[in-house]
Amino acid sequence: MLKINTVIIGGGISGLSAGHFLKKKKIDFVIIESRKKPGGVIQTIKKNNFTFENGPNTILNNNTSINQLLKDLRILNKIILPNKKANTNRYVFNNNNPIAIPTSLLKFVLTPLLTFQAKFRVFKEIFKPVQKKNTSVINFISSRFGKEFHDKLIEPFLNGIYAGDTSKMSSKHALKKFWKLEQKFGSIIKGLLYSKKEKMESFNFSNGISFLIRTITNSLKREIINNTKVTNILKEGENYKIETNSNKTFLCQNIICSIPAYELRSIIFDNDLSTVLSKIKYNAVDVFHFVFLKNDIKNDLNGFGILTKPSDNKIFLGVIFSSKIFPHICSEKYELYTVIVGGEKQKYILKTKKSKLKKLVLKELRDLINCNGELQESNNYSWKNGIPQYNLYQEKVEESIQKFSAKNKKFHIIGNYFSGISVSDCIKKAEVIVENHFSNNH
Ligand SMILES: Cc1cc2nc3c(=O)[nH]c(=O)nc-3n(C[C@H](O)[C@H](O)[C@H](O)COP(=O)(O)OP(=O)(O)OC[C@H]3O[C@@H](n4cnc5c(N)ncnc54)[C@H](O)[C@@H]3O)c2cc1C
């Protein structure tokens, strides 16, 4: 049995970040990762000089933890910011035509996306009473801004993040920022006007997002144990015993657990937490990449991408105009598109045979960008348990994790299924745990 101060379970960005911050405090630890290399959801694929992201396409630099991590790793100067124009333009469908989401008050007043009544209804939000109880996103947004605003803007936007169902999603957790503004200022519009604007810069790297993983991994070479799956966690007095599918067993004082809820639920010693974790839903999505010659594209939409709502009757949930945002991911003569399919409302589509699905998705993309030219390259990845859903059950999830942490003071749970799904949220949670619970071991 190997004795060690801390075991980090899972080598995705959450676990790796926890490792990075622990190392700064000179704490003795290992990271146990079940796959042959770390990274988890972050997966950059290089194919014939094209860079495809199977997982996240951009990272938000919106908190001090991510900024600190980049600084510590000396890669802050390696980030590539998105093309400005592409980053500000986002599209949705209006009567089957792509239309830019208004980004200023004037554009909002002029947009044909919403009817006059719907626009007027949005401004009435200022006078709406504050919600006392948490409710679904559809109820929350419809009661504050009207149903049309929800259907045409909020639903597509959340489709892009969670691939979920707004009638099941918790407004307090999936739209945390809006919820907090409403609670604090009595109105979201007032809150947006009076609160300090958050920095929302996003970035990538010249070799894709996996560059971040490789850089952290290189600095934690001695601590990472790959190809080892944790199969059981037991409490032994004040310590924890960690069993794995290899011949290694660990005895430690602290655990930082960053694996998905559906993995933790089957190896944790606490039945109550296990029951709650088993209720967290993860939505499946398929990610397709398609490359065309620029010259073959007749409808050259310049923007971040386009999002859909169910009534658009599209097969895809959204398309990211990847090479518009980050032109470095392919050579100048090409355009690279990332197409997301599936999610809660269209899960049945993912049952289609892969070759047929690819054809259907490709046809829709060709129609969108008006392109009959030859497909130059493609790639596909299926996420069976892709995106954790922040549904109405989330209140109970967070409560149970807190209760468990209070009972098991040296067992810390982090990851993407609570308090923020983004890469930068995951890094922040890791840093906060290390800062609050581990002291320097100089
Ligand atoms: C398709 C897609 C697109 C996304 N796009 C974006 C985006 O553009 N921007 C953004 O900020 N976020 C995005 N996200 C979300 C973000 O990428 C994830 O929330 C984040 O990367 C999760 O990191 P994690 O370390 O918490 O979990 P994971 O990446 O899931 O890592 C968990 C690790 O634990 C390991 N593991 C599991 N079980 C065990 C076990 N029993 N023993 C040992 N190891 C185990 C796994 O192999 C894995 O490496 C996207 C997610 C998906 C799926």
Short mmCIF file of C-alpha atoms and ligand atoms in Angstrom, two decimals:
data_model
loop_
_atom_site.label_atom_id
_atom_site.label_comp_id
_atom_site.label_asym_id
_atom_site.label_seq_id
_atom_site.Cartn_x
_atom_site.Cartn_y
_atom_site.Cartn_z
CA MET A 1 0.00 0.00 0.00
CA LEU A 2 1.39 3.39 -1.03
CA LYS A 3 1.08 6.14 1.60
CA ILE A 4 0.72 9.67 0.32
CA ASN A 5 -0.66 12.97 1.61
CA THR A 6 -3.18 13.58 -1.18
CA VAL A 7 -4.69 11.60 -4.04
CA ILE A 8 -6.33 13.46 -6.91
CA ILE A 9 -8.76 11.20 -8.75
CA GLY A 10 -9.16 12.07 -12.44
CA GLY A 11 -6.75 13.84 -14.76
CA GLY A 12 -9.06 16.17 -16.68
CA ILE A 13 -8.54 19.93 -16.42
CA SER A 14 -10.08 19.92 -12.89
CA GLY A 15 -7.70 17.30 -11.51
CA LEU A 16 -4.65 18.66 -13.33
CA SER A 17 -5.33 22.19 -12.08
CA ALA A 18 -5.70 20.89 -8.52
CA GLY A 19 -2.33 19.16 -9.00
CA HIS A 20 -0.75 22.33 -10.28
CA PHE A 21 -1.88 24.39 -7.29
CA LEU A 22 -0.94 21.63 -4.80
CA LYS A 23 2.54 21.45 -6.28
CA LYS A 24 3.01 25.16 -5.66
CA LYS A 25 2.36 24.41 -1.98
CA LYS A 26 4.86 21.54 -2.07
CA ILE A 27 2.24 19.01 -1.01
CA ASP A 28 2.93 15.36 -1.71
CA PHE A 29 0.30 14.01 -4.14
CA VAL A 30 -0.49 11.78 -7.10
CA ILE A 31 -3.08 12.12 -9.85
CA ILE A 32 -4.74 8.85 -10.81
CA GLU A 33 -6.11 8.84 -14.36
CA SER A 34 -7.95 5.90 -15.91
CA ARG A 35 -7.08 6.62 -19.54
CA LYS A 36 -3.71 6.34 -21.18
CA LYS A 37 -3.21 10.09 -21.03
CA PRO A 38 -4.72 13.00 -19.11
CA GLY A 39 -7.01 15.69 -20.52
CA GLY A 40 -10.48 14.20 -20.14
CA VAL A 41 -12.94 16.14 -22.24
CA ILE A 42 -10.22 18.35 -23.72
CA GLN A 43 -9.17 16.63 -26.92
CA THR A 44 -7.45 18.37 -29.81
CA ILE A 45 -7.06 16.21 -32.93
CA LYS A 46 -4.53 17.04 -35.65
CA LYS A 47 -5.37 15.66 -39.07
CA ASN A 48 -3.56 16.76 -42.27
CA ASN A 49 -2.68 20.16 -40.82
CA PHE A 50 -6.23 20.79 -39.60
CA THR A 51 -6.88 21.30 -35.90
CA PHE A 52 -10.12 19.78 -34.66
CA GLU A 53 -11.44 20.22 -31.13
CA ASN A 54 -13.61 17.31 -30.02
CA GLY A 55 -14.31 19.05 -26.71
CA PRO A 56 -14.03 22.72 -25.80
CA ASN A 57 -13.24 25.14 -28.64
CA THR A 58 -12.47 28.18 -26.54
CA ILE A 59 -11.57 28.90 -22.93
CA LEU A 60 -12.84 31.94 -21.09
CA ASN A 61 -10.20 33.99 -19.33
CA ASN A 62 -12.74 35.31 -16.84
CA ASN A 63 -11.30 34.58 -13.42
CA THR A 64 -8.04 34.99 -11.54
CA SER A 65 -7.45 31.21 -11.27
CA ILE A 66 -7.17 30.58 -15.01
CA ASN A 67 -5.02 33.68 -15.34
CA GLN A 68 -2.75 32.47 -12.54
CA LEU A 69 -2.47 29.02 -14.08
CA LEU A 70 -1.42 30.47 -17.45
CA LYS A 71 1.08 32.77 -15.74
CA ASP A 72 2.59 29.98 -13.62
CA LEU A 73 2.96 27.79 -16.70
CA ARG A 74 4.49 30.74 -18.61
CA ILE A 75 2.03 30.38 -21.44
CA LEU A 76 0.04 33.57 -21.02
CA ASN A 77 1.91 34.93 -24.05
CA LYS A 78 0.97 31.83 -26.06
CA ILE A 79 -2.79 32.35 -26.00
CA ILE A 80 -4.47 33.24 -29.28
CA LEU A 81 -7.43 35.58 -29.05
CA PRO A 82 -10.38 35.15 -31.38
CA ASN A 83 -10.84 37.25 -34.47
CA LYS A 84 -12.73 40.32 -33.19
CA LYS A 85 -15.43 40.46 -35.84
CA ALA A 86 -16.14 36.74 -35.71
CA ASN A 87 -16.27 36.81 -31.94
CA THR A 88 -18.93 39.51 -31.76
CA ASN A 89 -21.28 38.14 -34.40
CA ARG A 90 -23.49 35.26 -33.35
CA TYR A 91 -26.37 34.01 -35.45
CA VAL A 92 -29.72 32.36 -34.89
CA PHE A 93 -32.34 31.34 -37.44
CA ASN A 94 -35.28 33.55 -38.24
CA ASN A 95 -37.70 31.93 -40.71
CA ASN A 96 -34.87 29.64 -41.78
CA ASN A 97 -32.51 32.55 -42.47
CA PRO A 98 -29.41 33.22 -40.40
CA ILE A 99 -29.74 36.50 -38.57
CA ALA A 100 -27.22 38.18 -36.26
CA ILE A 101 -28.16 38.43 -32.59
CA PRO A 102 -28.48 42.14 -31.75
CA THR A 103 -25.53 43.41 -29.73
CA SER A 104 -26.63 46.99 -29.03
CA LEU A 105 -29.83 48.69 -27.98
CA LEU A 106 -30.29 50.19 -31.42
CA LYS A 107 -29.77 46.81 -33.12
CA PHE A 108 -32.22 45.26 -30.66
CA VAL A 109 -34.87 47.83 -31.52
CA LEU A 110 -34.29 47.30 -35.24
CA THR A 111 -33.92 43.50 -35.35
CA PRO A 112 -36.61 41.59 -37.25
CA LEU A 113 -35.94 38.63 -34.95
CA LEU A 114 -38.54 39.70 -32.39
CA THR A 115 -41.99 41.16 -32.93
CA PHE A 116 -42.74 44.69 -31.70
CA GLN A 117 -44.80 43.25 -28.82
CA ALA A 118 -41.94 40.96 -27.76
CA LYS A 119 -39.46 43.86 -27.73
CA PHE A 120 -41.83 45.97 -25.67
CA ARG A 121 -42.34 43.03 -23.30
CA VAL A 122 -38.58 42.77 -22.73
CA PHE A 123 -38.40 46.32 -21.36
CA LYS A 124 -41.29 45.60 -18.98
CA GLU A 125 -38.88 43.24 -17.16
CA ILE A 126 -37.79 46.18 -15.00
CA PHE A 127 -41.21 46.15 -13.29
CA LYS A 128 -41.57 42.40 -12.79
CA PRO A 129 -41.53 41.12 -9.19
CA VAL A 130 -38.51 39.08 -8.03
CA GLN A 131 -38.88 35.27 -8.13
CA LYS A 132 -38.99 33.93 -4.61
CA LYS A 133 -38.35 30.32 -5.48
CA ASN A 134 -36.05 28.70 -7.98
CA THR A 135 -37.85 27.66 -11.15
CA SER A 136 -37.11 26.26 -14.61
CA VAL A 137 -35.30 28.43 -17.13
CA ILE A 138 -38.35 28.55 -19.39
CA ASN A 139 -40.55 29.82 -16.52
CA PHE A 140 -37.98 32.26 -15.24
CA ILE A 141 -37.17 33.87 -18.59
CA SER A 142 -40.74 33.81 -19.92
CA SER A 143 -42.08 35.46 -16.80
CA ARG A 144 -39.41 38.16 -16.85
CA PHE A 145 -38.94 38.81 -20.58
CA GLY A 146 -41.76 36.98 -22.31
CA LYS A 147 -41.95 33.59 -24.05
CA GLU A 148 -40.85 34.88 -27.45
CA PHE A 149 -37.58 36.19 -25.99
CA HIS A 150 -37.03 32.79 -24.36
CA ASP A 151 -37.81 30.83 -27.53
CA LYS A 152 -35.81 32.93 -29.95
CA LEU A 153 -32.77 33.89 -27.90
CA ILE A 154 -32.35 32.14 -24.55
CA GLU A 155 -33.21 28.62 -25.68
CA PRO A 156 -30.73 28.64 -28.60
CA PHE A 157 -28.05 30.19 -26.36
CA LEU A 158 -28.45 27.50 -23.69
CA ASN A 159 -28.60 24.81 -26.36
CA GLY A 160 -25.10 25.95 -27.25
CA ILE A 161 -23.81 25.45 -23.70
CA TYR A 162 -25.81 22.58 -22.22
CA ALA A 163 -27.62 20.90 -25.13
CA GLY A 164 -30.43 20.66 -22.61
CA ASP A 165 -34.13 21.26 -22.13
CA THR A 166 -35.02 24.66 -20.66
CA SER A 167 -38.21 23.27 -19.08
CA LYS A 168 -36.00 21.01 -16.94
CA MET A 169 -33.04 23.33 -16.37
CA SER A 170 -32.69 25.23 -13.12
CA SER A 171 -32.55 28.99 -13.62
CA LYS A 172 -30.59 29.46 -10.40
CA HIS A 173 -27.83 27.13 -11.60
CA ALA A 174 -27.89 27.17 -15.41
CA LEU A 175 -28.45 30.94 -15.61
CA LYS A 176 -26.63 31.76 -12.42
CA LYS A 177 -25.57 35.24 -13.47
CA PHE A 178 -29.09 36.34 -14.48
CA TRP A 179 -30.56 34.76 -11.36
CA LYS A 180 -28.13 36.63 -9.10
CA LEU A 181 -28.71 39.96 -10.87
CA GLU A 182 -32.45 39.55 -10.49
CA GLN A 183 -32.14 38.70 -6.79
CA LYS A 184 -29.74 41.60 -6.10
CA PHE A 185 -31.16 44.39 -8.26
CA GLY A 186 -34.79 43.29 -8.53
CA SER A 187 -34.42 43.16 -12.31
CA ILE A 188 -31.93 41.64 -14.74
CA ILE A 189 -31.91 44.73 -16.96
CA LYS A 190 -31.20 46.98 -13.98
CA GLY A 191 -28.53 44.56 -12.81
CA LEU A 192 -26.82 44.57 -16.21
CA LEU A 193 -26.86 48.38 -16.23
CA TYR A 194 -25.58 48.88 -12.69
CA SER A 195 -23.14 46.02 -12.18
CA LYS A 196 -19.50 45.99 -13.23
CA LYS A 197 -19.01 44.45 -16.67
CA GLU A 198 -17.31 41.05 -16.47
CA LYS A 199 -14.26 40.48 -18.64
CA MET A 200 -15.29 37.78 -21.12
CA GLU A 201 -12.14 37.26 -23.18
CA SER A 202 -11.82 33.79 -24.67
CA PHE A 203 -8.78 32.14 -26.19
CA ASN A 204 -7.15 29.10 -27.78
CA PHE A 205 -3.54 28.11 -28.54
CA SER A 206 -1.71 27.67 -31.83
CA ASN A 207 -1.73 23.90 -31.33
CA GLY A 208 -5.24 23.78 -29.89
CA ILE A 209 -6.62 23.59 -26.38
CA SER A 210 -4.73 20.36 -25.61
CA PHE A 211 -1.57 22.47 -25.47
CA LEU A 212 -2.76 23.53 -22.01
CA ILE A 213 -3.09 19.89 -20.97
CA ARG A 214 0.34 18.97 -22.37
CA THR A 215 1.96 21.89 -20.57
CA ILE A 216 0.46 21.02 -17.17
CA THR A 217 1.17 17.33 -17.74
CA ASN A 218 4.85 18.07 -18.48
CA SER A 219 5.17 19.91 -15.20
CA LEU A 220 3.46 17.09 -13.26
CA LYS A 221 5.19 14.13 -14.94
CA ARG A 222 6.25 12.53 -11.67
CA GLU A 223 2.84 12.86 -10.06
CA ILE A 224 0.55 11.51 -12.80
CA ILE A 225 -0.30 7.81 -12.88
CA ASN A 226 -2.07 6.94 -16.15
CA ASN A 227 -3.95 3.79 -17.15
CA THR A 228 -5.18 3.30 -13.60
CA LYS A 229 -8.85 3.36 -12.72
CA VAL A 230 -10.01 3.96 -9.17
CA THR A 231 -12.43 1.14 -8.38
CA ASN A 232 -13.25 1.77 -4.73
CA ILE A 233 -12.85 4.47 -2.08
CA LEU A 234 -12.97 3.43 1.56
CA LYS A 235 -12.77 5.31 4.81
CA GLU A 236 -10.15 3.95 7.22
CA GLY A 237 -10.31 5.94 10.45
CA GLU A 238 -9.06 9.42 9.60
CA ASN A 239 -7.60 8.25 6.28
CA TYR A 240 -8.91 7.09 2.93
CA LYS A 241 -8.01 3.90 1.14
CA ILE A 242 -8.13 3.99 -2.63
CA GLU A 243 -8.29 0.77 -4.59
CA THR A 244 -7.53 0.63 -8.28
CA ASN A 245 -7.75 -1.84 -11.16
CA SER A 246 -3.95 -2.18 -11.13
CA ASN A 247 -2.05 -3.74 -8.27
CA LYS A 248 -1.67 -0.34 -6.58
CA THR A 249 -3.61 0.67 -3.46
CA PHE A 250 -3.18 4.07 -1.84
CA LEU A 251 -3.63 5.30 1.71
CA CYS A 252 -4.02 9.08 1.96
CA GLN A 253 -5.19 11.85 4.28
CA ASN A 254 -6.80 13.96 1.57
CA ILE A 255 -8.73 13.24 -1.60
CA ILE A 256 -9.55 15.69 -4.37
CA CYS A 257 -12.04 13.92 -6.56
CA SER A 258 -12.64 15.32 -10.06
CA ILE A 259 -14.22 12.41 -11.92
CA PRO A 260 -17.73 12.66 -13.43
CA ALA A 261 -20.74 12.05 -11.17
CA TYR A 262 -21.64 8.79 -12.97
CA GLU A 263 -18.18 7.43 -12.10
CA LEU A 264 -18.02 8.66 -8.51
CA ARG A 265 -21.46 7.33 -7.63
CA SER A 266 -20.36 3.70 -7.99
CA ILE A 267 -17.15 3.93 -5.96
CA ILE A 268 -18.07 6.25 -3.11
CA PHE A 269 -18.69 4.92 0.42
CA ASP A 270 -21.58 7.30 1.15
CA ASN A 271 -24.93 5.91 -0.04
CA ASP A 272 -26.80 9.22 0.20
CA LEU A 273 -24.30 11.00 -2.01
CA SER A 274 -24.22 8.07 -4.40
CA THR A 275 -28.02 8.21 -4.81
CA VAL A 276 -27.96 11.93 -5.54
CA LEU A 277 -25.06 11.63 -7.99
CA SER A 278 -26.86 8.90 -9.89
CA LYS A 279 -29.65 11.36 -10.68
CA ILE A 280 -27.41 13.82 -12.54
CA LYS A 281 -28.09 13.54 -16.24
CA TYR A 282 -25.38 13.84 -18.87
CA ASN A 283 -26.56 14.61 -22.39
CA ALA A 284 -25.02 12.90 -25.37
CA VAL A 285 -23.75 15.02 -28.25
CA ASP A 286 -21.93 14.26 -31.48
CA VAL A 287 -19.28 16.63 -32.74
CA PHE A 288 -18.59 16.75 -36.48
CA HIS A 289 -15.87 18.73 -38.24
CA PHE A 290 -16.08 19.58 -41.91
CA VAL A 291 -13.57 21.41 -44.10
CA PHE A 292 -14.27 23.09 -47.44
CA LEU A 293 -12.31 25.25 -49.82
CA LYS A 294 -13.08 28.92 -49.14
CA ASN A 295 -13.69 29.50 -52.85
CA ASP A 296 -16.53 26.96 -52.84
CA ILE A 297 -18.51 28.77 -50.13
CA LYS A 298 -21.17 31.13 -51.48
CA ASN A 299 -22.76 32.18 -48.18
CA ASP A 300 -19.67 33.12 -46.22
CA LEU A 301 -21.14 33.84 -42.77
CA ASN A 302 -18.60 35.61 -40.59
CA GLY A 303 -19.23 35.08 -36.91
CA PHE A 304 -18.78 32.79 -33.96
CA GLY A 305 -21.47 30.45 -35.20
CA ILE A 306 -25.17 29.77 -35.40
CA LEU A 307 -27.49 28.27 -32.79
CA THR A 308 -30.87 26.63 -33.22
CA LYS A 309 -34.15 26.27 -31.38
CA PRO A 310 -36.43 23.21 -31.74
CA SER A 311 -38.87 24.98 -34.08
CA ASP A 312 -36.06 25.51 -36.63
CA ASN A 313 -36.29 21.75 -37.27
CA LYS A 314 -32.60 21.41 -37.88
CA ILE A 315 -30.62 18.27 -37.30
CA PHE A 316 -27.78 20.21 -35.77
CA LEU A 317 -27.94 22.10 -32.47
CA GLY A 318 -25.39 24.58 -33.62
CA VAL A 319 -22.47 25.23 -35.92
CA ILE A 320 -19.25 26.89 -34.80
CA PHE A 321 -17.48 28.77 -37.58
CA SER A 322 -14.19 27.57 -36.12
CA SER A 323 -11.74 28.96 -38.68
CA LYS A 324 -13.49 32.33 -38.65
CA ILE A 325 -12.87 32.61 -34.91
CA PHE A 326 -9.38 31.11 -35.01
CA PRO A 327 -7.98 31.33 -38.55
CA HIS A 328 -4.77 29.60 -37.42
CA ILE A 329 -6.46 26.20 -37.21
CA CYS A 330 -6.16 25.61 -40.96
CA SER A 331 -4.42 27.15 -43.95
CA GLU A 332 -5.89 30.24 -45.58
CA LYS A 333 -7.61 28.53 -48.47
CA TYR A 334 -9.94 26.49 -46.21
CA GLU A 335 -12.89 27.01 -43.87
CA LEU A 336 -13.36 24.63 -40.96
CA TYR A 337 -16.76 24.14 -39.32
CA THR A 338 -17.63 22.36 -36.07
CA VAL A 339 -21.17 21.01 -35.96
CA ILE A 340 -22.85 19.87 -32.73
CA VAL A 341 -25.71 17.36 -32.90
CA GLY A 342 -27.96 15.72 -30.29
CA GLY A 343 -28.64 16.93 -26.77
CA GLU A 344 -31.75 16.39 -24.67
CA LYS A 345 -34.39 17.38 -27.20
CA GLN A 346 -32.80 15.62 -30.17
CA LYS A 347 -31.32 12.54 -28.57
CA TYR A 348 -33.26 10.32 -30.98
CA ILE A 349 -31.15 11.71 -33.86
CA LEU A 350 -28.03 10.13 -32.37
CA LYS A 351 -29.59 6.69 -32.89
CA THR A 352 -29.20 7.19 -36.65
CA LYS A 353 -26.41 5.14 -38.24
CA LYS A 354 -23.24 7.24 -38.13
CA SER A 355 -22.66 7.29 -41.91
CA LYS A 356 -26.27 8.38 -42.51
CA LEU A 357 -26.11 10.99 -39.77
CA LYS A 358 -22.93 12.42 -41.26
CA LYS A 359 -24.66 12.76 -44.65
CA LEU A 360 -27.69 14.50 -43.12
CA VAL A 361 -25.58 16.92 -41.09
CA LEU A 362 -23.34 17.64 -44.05
CA LYS A 363 -26.34 18.44 -46.25
CA GLU A 364 -27.66 20.92 -43.67
CA LEU A 365 -24.28 22.59 -43.39
CA ARG A 366 -23.95 22.79 -47.18
CA ASP A 367 -27.39 24.46 -47.35
CA LEU A 368 -26.42 26.94 -44.65
CA ILE A 369 -23.18 28.07 -46.27
CA ASN A 370 -24.37 27.42 -49.82
CA CYS A 371 -21.54 25.12 -50.78
CA ASN A 372 -21.52 22.32 -53.34
CA GLY A 373 -17.75 21.96 -53.40
CA GLU A 374 -15.94 18.80 -52.46
CA LEU A 375 -15.54 18.02 -48.77
CA GLN A 376 -11.81 18.38 -48.05
CA GLU A 377 -11.58 16.72 -44.62
CA SER A 378 -13.87 15.59 -41.82
CA ASN A 379 -13.81 14.22 -38.32
CA ASN A 380 -16.40 12.94 -35.84
CA TYR A 381 -16.50 12.21 -32.13
CA SER A 382 -19.41 10.91 -30.04
CA TRP A 383 -19.77 11.98 -26.41
CA LYS A 384 -22.07 9.40 -24.81
CA ASN A 385 -21.98 11.19 -21.47
CA GLY A 386 -21.19 14.63 -22.80
CA ILE A 387 -22.65 17.51 -20.89
CA PRO A 388 -23.90 17.43 -17.28
CA GLN A 389 -27.32 19.02 -16.92
CA TYR A 390 -28.00 21.68 -14.31
CA ASN A 391 -31.62 20.65 -13.92
CA LEU A 392 -34.06 21.50 -11.13
CA TYR A 393 -32.51 18.70 -9.06
CA GLN A 394 -29.29 20.74 -8.88
CA GLU A 395 -30.26 22.35 -5.57
CA LYS A 396 -30.25 18.90 -4.00
CA VAL A 397 -26.94 18.01 -5.71
CA GLU A 398 -25.14 21.03 -4.27
CA GLU A 399 -26.71 20.52 -0.85
CA SER A 400 -25.60 16.86 -0.77
CA ILE A 401 -22.05 17.68 -1.81
CA GLN A 402 -21.87 20.31 0.96
CA LYS A 403 -23.26 17.86 3.49
CA PHE A 404 -20.79 15.20 2.43
CA SER A 405 -17.86 17.66 2.61
CA ALA A 406 -18.93 18.73 6.11
CA LYS A 407 -18.88 15.09 7.24
CA ASN A 408 -15.70 14.18 5.38
CA LYS A 409 -13.54 17.25 5.86
CA LYS A 410 -10.55 16.01 3.88
CA PHE A 411 -12.51 14.65 0.93
CA HIS A 412 -12.97 17.42 -1.64
CA ILE A 413 -15.21 17.14 -4.66
CA ILE A 414 -14.63 19.28 -7.74
CA GLY A 415 -15.55 18.88 -11.40
CA ASN A 416 -18.00 20.23 -13.93
CA TYR A 417 -21.35 18.92 -12.66
CA PHE A 418 -21.93 21.72 -10.14
CA SER A 419 -21.00 25.42 -9.75
CA GLY A 420 -20.06 25.94 -13.38
CA ILE A 421 -19.38 23.75 -16.37
CA SER A 422 -16.76 25.78 -18.24
CA VAL A 423 -13.05 24.99 -18.26
CA SER A 424 -12.33 28.19 -16.36
CA ASP A 425 -14.98 27.33 -13.73
CA CYS A 426 -13.31 23.93 -13.28
CA ILE A 427 -9.90 25.57 -12.79
CA LYS A 428 -11.34 28.04 -10.31
CA LYS A 429 -12.96 25.30 -8.21
CA ALA A 430 -9.64 23.45 -8.10
CA GLU A 431 -7.73 26.53 -6.94
CA VAL A 432 -10.32 27.47 -4.32
CA ILE A 433 -10.19 23.98 -2.77
CA VAL A 434 -6.39 24.02 -2.62
CA GLU A 435 -6.23 27.58 -1.26
CA ASN A 436 -8.89 26.99 1.39
CA HIS A 437 -7.90 23.55 2.61
CA PHE A 438 -4.16 23.04 2.13
CA SER A 439 -1.38 25.00 3.77
CA ASN A 440 2.14 25.47 2.44
CA ASN A 441 4.43 22.57 3.18
CA HIS A 442 7.80 24.34 2.95
C1 LIG B 1 -18.50 18.73 -26.61
C2 LIG B 1 -18.13 19.65 -25.49
C3 LIG B 1 -17.82 20.98 -25.76
C4 LIG B 1 -17.44 21.84 -24.73
N1 LIG B 1 -17.11 23.14 -25.05
C5 LIG B 1 -16.63 23.95 -24.08
C6 LIG B 1 -16.08 25.24 -24.41
O1 LIG B 1 -16.04 25.63 -25.58
N2 LIG B 1 -15.59 26.01 -23.40
C7 LIG B 1 -15.59 25.58 -22.09
O2 LIG B 1 -15.11 26.31 -21.22
N3 LIG B 1 -16.08 24.37 -21.75
C8 LIG B 1 -16.57 23.53 -22.71
N4 LIG B 1 -17.04 22.29 -22.38
C9 LIG B 1 -17.04 21.86 -20.95
C10 LIG B 1 -15.63 21.55 -20.42
O3 LIG B 1 -14.81 21.09 -21.45
C11 LIG B 1 -15.71 20.48 -19.34
O4 LIG B 1 -16.68 20.82 -18.38
C12 LIG B 1 -14.36 20.31 -18.61
O5 LIG B 1 -13.31 20.10 -19.54
C13 LIG B 1 -14.48 19.12 -17.64
O6 LIG B 1 -13.23 18.87 -17.05
P1 LIG B 1 -13.12 17.90 -15.78
O7 LIG B 1 -11.68 17.72 -15.49
O8 LIG B 1 -13.98 18.39 -14.69
O9 LIG B 1 -13.77 16.52 -16.25
P2 LIG B 1 -13.26 15.50 -17.36
O10 LIG B 1 -12.65 16.21 -18.48
O11 LIG B 1 -14.41 14.60 -17.63
O12 LIG B 1 -12.11 14.68 -16.63
C14 LIG B 1 -12.34 13.63 -15.74
C15 LIG B 1 -11.18 12.64 -15.84
O13 LIG B 1 -11.39 11.61 -14.89
C16 LIG B 1 -11.00 10.37 -15.48
N5 LIG B 1 -11.69 9.31 -14.75
C17 LIG B 1 -13.01 9.00 -14.79
N6 LIG B 1 -13.27 7.97 -13.95
C18 LIG B 1 -12.11 7.65 -13.34
C19 LIG B 1 -11.74 6.70 -12.35
N7 LIG B 1 -12.64 5.87 -11.79
N8 LIG B 1 -10.44 6.64 -11.97
C20 LIG B 1 -9.51 7.49 -12.49
N9 LIG B 1 -9.82 8.42 -13.43
C21 LIG B 1 -11.10 8.50 -13.84
C22 LIG B 1 -11.42 10.51 -16.93
O14 LIG B 1 -10.71 9.61 -17.75
C23 LIG B 1 -11.08 11.97 -17.21
O15 LIG B 1 -9.78 12.13 -17.72
C24 LIG B 1 -17.41 21.38 -23.39
C25 LIG B 1 -17.74 20.04 -23.11
C26 LIG B 1 -18.08 19.18 -24.13
C27 LIG B 1 -18.40 17.75 -23.82
#
